[in-house]
Each structure stands twice: as structure tokens, then as C-alpha cells.
Amino acid sequence: MFRGNRVRALHADDSDPESLEKIHEDGGRWRRGALEVLEAVVTALSLVYMVLLFPVMIWSCARIIPEYERAVVFRLGRLIKSKVKGPGLFWIIPWLDEVQKVDLRTVCLHTEPQQVLTADSVPLQMDVLVFYRVVDPVLWVTRVQDGPRLTRLLAQTTLRAAVGSRSLSELLALRSSTAKTIEEAMAAASRPWGVQVQRVELRGVVLPVELVRCMTREAEAHRRARAELICAQGELGASRALKEAASSLSPVALQLRYLQSLSSADSSASVVVVAVTIELLEKLASCIT
């Protein structure tokens, strides 16, 4: 077969790219087939050797995986057909297999506080908590190098993008919405890695000292204006109620109310009360007019 490929290569026209591509494909297919045969022979010999020395090799061939872990096994650098092993007891060929364990439990990832800039150019110090778990161990091992570090970097960049699209007032009022946006963006980006993002929480928002002082003064001014408005509304309502009460009282009832007010005055206070009849007041009023 090798000689036939060589003969075809000698007679092939250099100007014909299809012929050259076909020759390369045939050669690559032959090499892959030879490597597969060699791997099968090595694996078969290893299994025979393990069977012959089974009482001695049992401890080096047995592996135990707990319920919350899975094992991804590579044989001669290739992923085996069964892909994931565990939980429980399984067997390997020690000198041919490489085992990588993957934890399936939920992991809490805490990013360091970093400075971010809002849409209205306000600098903030923020950190985020990310809760995630591995759902596909094969993708986590074969497609990601240092998965926790990549997840942390993804959380930091997603946090900056989400905060940069909102103003400070929106960020403070809609923290849960911002966290949901970060969670959806991280879930879409990490899904090809075999990761499921379960929850994202904004842990802390540290404002500049000058901005905190300005916000405190603004809140104090708003509360003071609201208090004065409430007092003015109360006085207006009281004056209207007194006016309605006074218009509904007769002269005799008004005199009785006056006497009752005198009797309720504090005797210990230094107050001088002079009683004047209404008739006298009417005569004085008529004389003045």
C-alpha cells in the first residue's frame, strides 16, 4: 500500500491539487489505521499481563470515586469510549491510562473587589459571588485549562460590562436585575465548558467618600422639605377645621366654649385671664366703627 501511494505520487501531476490532496488523505488514513492497530495490540497485551498477575496488580488497577465526583480516563492520550467513570469502583490500566477527577458539587467563586465605571462615569468598588457546578466533566477537562481561573476572569469582565451599561441610580435601585444580567451572560459563555451557572450575587458596592457625602446631603434636604410640606398641610387642615367649627357655633355655645377654655387653663402657670362679655365687645366694636 505504501509503494502504491509512492507510485501514485510520482505519476501525479504537480498542477493537480485534487490528486495531491487525495494522496495526503490516503497517507493520513493509513497512519491513523496503523496507530489504532498498534494501540489495540498494546492494550490487549496489557490486559493479558493484568490477568496473569491479577492478585498482585489488583491494588494498582482499582480506583474508587465518591458520589460527588466523576473520573475522565484517557488511554494513550485518547478519551476512552465510556468517557466518564464513577461513582464507585472501576478498573484502569495503570501504565496506559491517565485519570482526571472532576468535582460535581456547587462551587462558590468570589472575585476580588475591582474598580468599575458606571454609564454616568462614577467609579465604584464592587465584587461578585458566582455559584456554579460542572455538569459535563468531559467538556470541563478537554475544553478548559484551569477552569476556576477562567470562570473568575469571565465573572470580572461580565461585571464590568453589566455595570458600564447602567447609571449609578439604576445600579443601586436594580441590583437584582444587574445580577440576573450577569448570570445570563455567564451562563451563555460558560455553557460550552460544561458548566452550569446557578446564581450570581453582587456582594458589595463601595462608593467614593465625596459622593457619599453629596448623597447624604441630598437625602437630608429631601427629607427636610418633605417634613415642612407635611407640617404645612397639617396646619392648613387644622385651620379649615377650626373655621368650620366656629361657623357652626351659636353665640351661647361660643360663650360656653370660652368658659370651658378658661377652666382648663393651668392654674400654676403665670397667666392672667380677663373675662369680657360679648355684649361689651359688641358695644366697643360699634363705638370704634
Coordinates of C-alpha atoms in Angstrom, one line a residue:
M1 CA 0.0 0.0 0.0
F2 CA 2.8 2.3 0.9
R3 CA 4.5 1.5 -2.5
G4 CA 1.3 2.2 -4.3
N5 CA 0.9 5.6 -2.7
R6 CA 4.5 6.4 -3.7
V7 CA 3.9 5.4 -7.3
R8 CA 0.8 7.5 -7.4
A9 CA 2.8 10.4 -6.0
L10 CA 5.4 10.0 -8.7
H11 CA 2.9 9.9 -11.5
A12 CA 0.6 12.6 -10.1
D13 CA 0.7 16.0 -11.8
D14 CA 2.0 18.8 -9.5
S15 CA -0.5 21.1 -11.1
D16 CA -3.5 18.9 -10.0
P17 CA -4.4 19.9 -6.4
E18 CA -7.1 17.3 -6.1
S19 CA -4.7 14.5 -6.8
L20 CA -2.2 15.8 -4.2
E21 CA -5.0 16.2 -1.6
K22 CA -6.2 12.7 -2.2
I23 CA -2.7 11.3 -1.8
H24 CA -2.3 13.2 1.6
E25 CA -5.7 11.9 2.8
D26 CA -4.8 8.3 1.9
G27 CA -1.4 8.6 3.7
G28 CA -3.0 10.2 6.8
R29 CA -5.7 7.5 6.8
W30 CA -3.1 4.8 6.6
R31 CA -1.1 6.3 9.5
R32 CA -4.2 6.6 11.7
G33 CA -5.2 3.0 10.9
A34 CA -1.7 1.8 11.8
L35 CA -1.7 3.7 15.1
E36 CA -5.1 2.3 16.0
V37 CA -3.9 -1.2 15.4
L38 CA -0.8 -0.6 17.5
E39 CA -2.9 0.8 20.3
A40 CA -5.2 -2.2 20.2
V41 CA -2.2 -4.6 20.3
V42 CA -0.7 -2.7 23.3
T43 CA -4.0 -2.7 25.1
A44 CA -4.5 -6.4 24.5
L45 CA -1.0 -7.3 25.8
S46 CA -1.6 -5.1 28.9
L47 CA -4.9 -6.8 29.6
V48 CA -3.3 -10.2 29.3
Y49 CA -0.5 -9.2 31.6
M50 CA -3.0 -7.8 34.1
V51 CA -5.0 -11.1 34.0
L52 CA -1.8 -13.2 34.6
L53 CA -0.8 -11.0 37.6
F54 CA -4.2 -10.1 38.8
P55 CA -3.7 -10.9 42.5
V56 CA -0.6 -8.6 42.5
M57 CA -2.0 -5.9 40.2
I58 CA -5.4 -5.6 41.8
W59 CA -4.4 -2.7 44.1
S60 CA -2.8 -0.6 41.3
C61 CA -5.7 -1.2 38.8
A62 CA -8.6 -0.5 41.1
R63 CA -9.9 3.1 41.6
I64 CA -12.8 4.3 43.8
I65 CA -14.7 7.5 43.1
P66 CA -17.1 9.0 45.6
E67 CA -20.7 10.0 44.7
Y68 CA -19.9 13.7 44.2
E69 CA -17.0 13.1 41.8
R70 CA -16.5 11.7 38.3
A71 CA -13.4 10.4 36.6
V72 CA -12.4 11.2 33.0
V73 CA -10.0 8.5 31.7
F74 CA -7.5 8.9 28.8
R75 CA -5.9 5.8 27.3
L76 CA -2.7 6.5 25.4
G77 CA -3.8 10.2 25.3
R78 CA -7.2 9.5 23.9
L79 CA -10.5 9.7 25.6
I80 CA -11.9 6.2 26.1
K81 CA -15.3 5.2 24.7
S82 CA -17.1 5.0 28.1
K83 CA -15.8 8.6 28.8
V84 CA -16.8 9.1 32.4
K85 CA -16.2 6.6 35.3
G86 CA -17.9 6.6 38.6
P87 CA -19.2 6.7 41.2
G88 CA -17.9 3.6 42.9
L89 CA -15.3 1.1 41.8
F90 CA -13.8 0.9 38.3
W91 CA -10.7 -0.5 36.7
I92 CA -7.8 1.1 34.8
I93 CA -4.5 0.1 33.1
P94 CA -2.0 2.0 35.3
W95 CA 0.7 2.4 32.7
L96 CA -1.7 3.3 29.8
D97 CA -4.5 5.3 31.5
E98 CA -4.5 8.8 32.9
V99 CA -7.3 9.6 35.3
Q100 CA -8.6 13.2 36.0
K101 CA -11.1 13.7 38.7
V102 CA -13.9 16.3 38.4
D103 CA -15.9 17.6 41.4
L104 CA -19.6 17.9 40.6
R105 CA -20.6 19.9 43.7
T106 CA -21.6 23.5 43.6
V107 CA -18.6 25.9 43.9
C108 CA -18.8 29.5 45.3
L109 CA -16.4 31.7 43.4
H110 CA -15.6 35.1 45.0
T111 CA -13.9 37.7 42.8
E112 CA -11.7 40.3 44.3
P113 CA -13.1 43.9 44.7
Q114 CA -12.3 45.8 41.5
Q115 CA -12.9 49.3 40.3
V116 CA -15.7 49.6 37.7
L117 CA -17.1 52.7 35.9
T118 CA -20.9 53.2 35.5
A119 CA -22.6 54.7 32.5
D120 CA -22.6 58.2 34.1
S121 CA -18.8 58.0 34.8
V122 CA -19.0 57.2 38.6
P123 CA -16.1 55.0 39.8
L124 CA -17.2 52.1 42.1
Q125 CA -15.5 49.3 44.0
M126 CA -17.5 46.1 43.5
D127 CA -17.2 42.3 43.9
V128 CA -19.4 39.5 42.9
L129 CA -20.2 35.9 44.1
V130 CA -20.8 33.2 41.5
F131 CA -22.3 29.8 42.3
Y132 CA -21.7 27.2 39.6
R133 CA -21.3 23.5 39.1
V134 CA -19.8 21.2 36.5
V135 CA -22.5 19.2 34.6
D136 CA -20.3 17.7 31.8
P137 CA -16.9 16.5 33.1
V138 CA -15.6 15.7 29.6
L139 CA -16.1 19.2 28.4
W140 CA -14.6 20.6 31.6
V141 CA -11.5 18.6 31.1
T142 CA -11.0 18.7 27.4
R143 CA -12.0 22.2 26.5
V144 CA -10.9 24.2 29.5
Q145 CA -7.4 24.8 31.0
D146 CA -7.6 26.0 34.7
G147 CA -11.4 26.2 34.7
P148 CA -11.8 28.1 38.1
R149 CA -9.4 30.9 36.9
L150 CA -11.2 31.3 33.6
T151 CA -14.5 31.4 35.4
R152 CA -13.2 34.1 37.7
L153 CA -11.9 36.2 34.7
L154 CA -15.2 35.7 33.0
A155 CA -17.1 37.0 36.1
Q156 CA -14.9 40.1 36.3
T157 CA -15.3 41.0 32.6
T158 CA -19.0 40.4 32.7
L159 CA -19.4 42.5 35.8
R160 CA -17.6 45.4 34.1
A161 CA -19.8 45.2 31.0
A162 CA -23.0 45.0 33.0
V163 CA -22.2 47.9 35.3
G164 CA -20.8 50.0 32.5
S165 CA -24.2 49.9 30.8
R166 CA -26.2 51.3 33.8
S167 CA -26.2 54.6 35.6
L168 CA -25.5 54.8 39.4
S169 CA -29.2 55.3 40.3
E170 CA -30.2 52.3 38.2
L171 CA -27.5 50.2 39.7
L172 CA -28.5 51.0 43.2
A173 CA -32.2 50.6 42.6
L174 CA -31.9 47.4 40.4
R175 CA -29.2 45.3 41.9
S176 CA -31.1 42.1 41.4
S177 CA -31.7 42.9 37.8
T178 CA -28.0 43.6 37.3
A179 CA -27.1 40.3 39.0
K180 CA -29.6 38.5 36.7
T181 CA -28.0 40.1 33.6
I182 CA -24.5 38.9 34.7
E183 CA -25.9 35.4 35.4
E184 CA -27.4 35.1 32.0
A185 CA -24.3 36.4 30.2
M186 CA -22.0 34.0 32.2
A187 CA -24.3 31.0 31.6
A188 CA -24.2 31.6 27.8
A189 CA -20.5 32.0 27.8
S190 CA -19.6 29.0 30.0
R191 CA -22.1 26.5 28.6
P192 CA -19.6 25.2 26.0
W193 CA -17.3 24.4 29.0
G194 CA -19.8 22.0 30.6
V195 CA -20.6 24.5 33.4
Q196 CA -24.0 25.5 34.8
V197 CA -24.1 28.9 36.5
Q198 CA -26.7 28.7 39.2
R199 CA -26.7 32.1 40.9
V200 CA -24.8 35.4 40.8
E201 CA -24.9 37.9 43.7
L202 CA -23.4 41.4 43.9
R203 CA -21.8 41.3 47.3
G204 CA -20.7 44.9 47.9
V205 CA -20.8 48.4 46.3
V206 CA -18.3 50.9 47.7
L207 CA -18.9 54.5 46.7
P208 CA -16.3 57.3 46.9
V209 CA -16.4 59.3 50.1
E210 CA -17.2 62.6 48.3
L211 CA -20.1 61.0 46.5
V212 CA -21.4 59.5 49.8
R213 CA -21.4 63.0 51.4
C214 CA -23.2 64.5 48.5
M215 CA -25.9 61.8 48.5
T216 CA -26.3 62.2 52.3
R217 CA -26.8 66.0 51.9
E218 CA -29.3 65.4 49.1
A219 CA -31.3 62.9 51.1
E220 CA -31.3 65.2 54.1
A221 CA -32.6 68.1 52.0
H222 CA -35.4 65.9 50.5
R223 CA -36.5 64.7 54.0
R224 CA -36.4 68.2 55.4
A225 CA -38.6 69.5 52.5
R226 CA -41.0 66.7 52.9
A227 CA -41.3 67.3 56.7
E228 CA -42.0 71.0 56.1
L229 CA -44.6 70.1 53.5
I230 CA -46.3 67.7 55.9
C231 CA -46.4 70.4 58.7
A232 CA -47.9 72.9 56.3
Q233 CA -50.6 70.5 55.2
G234 CA -51.4 69.8 58.8
E235 CA -51.7 73.4 59.7
L236 CA -53.9 74.0 56.7
G237 CA -56.2 71.2 57.6
A238 CA -56.4 72.4 61.3
S239 CA -57.3 75.9 60.2
R240 CA -60.0 74.7 57.9
A241 CA -61.5 72.5 60.7
L242 CA -61.4 75.5 63.2
K243 CA -63.1 77.7 60.7
E244 CA -65.9 75.2 60.1
A245 CA -66.3 74.6 63.8
A246 CA -66.5 78.4 64.5
S247 CA -69.1 79.0 61.8
S248 CA -71.3 76.3 63.2
L249 CA -71.3 77.6 66.9
S250 CA -74.1 79.9 68.2
P251 CA -73.2 82.9 70.5
V252 CA -74.3 81.0 73.6
A253 CA -72.2 77.9 72.6
L254 CA -69.3 80.1 71.8
Q255 CA -69.5 81.7 75.3
L256 CA -69.7 78.3 76.9
R257 CA -66.6 77.1 74.9
Y258 CA -64.8 80.2 76.1
L259 CA -65.6 79.5 79.7
Q260 CA -64.5 75.9 79.3
S261 CA -61.2 77.0 77.9
L262 CA -60.7 79.2 81.0
S263 CA -61.4 76.4 83.3
S264 CA -58.9 74.1 81.5
A265 CA -56.1 76.6 81.8
D266 CA -53.2 75.6 84.1
S267 CA -53.5 77.3 87.4
S268 CA -49.8 77.0 88.2
A269 CA -48.8 79.0 85.1
S270 CA -48.3 82.7 85.4
V271 CA -51.1 83.6 83.1
V272 CA -53.6 86.4 83.7
V273 CA -57.0 85.9 82.2
V274 CA -59.6 88.7 81.9
A275 CA -63.2 87.8 81.2
V276 CA -65.1 90.2 78.9
T277 CA -68.7 89.7 77.9
I278 CA -69.6 89.5 74.3
E279 CA -72.1 92.4 74.7
L280 CA -69.4 94.7 75.9
L281 CA -67.2 93.7 73.0
E282 CA -70.0 94.4 70.5
K283 CA -70.6 97.8 72.0
L284 CA -66.9 98.6 71.8
A285 CA -66.8 97.4 68.3
S286 CA -69.8 99.7 67.4
C287 CA -68.2 102.7 69.0
I288 CA -65.0 102.1 67.1
T289 CA -66.8 101.8 63.8

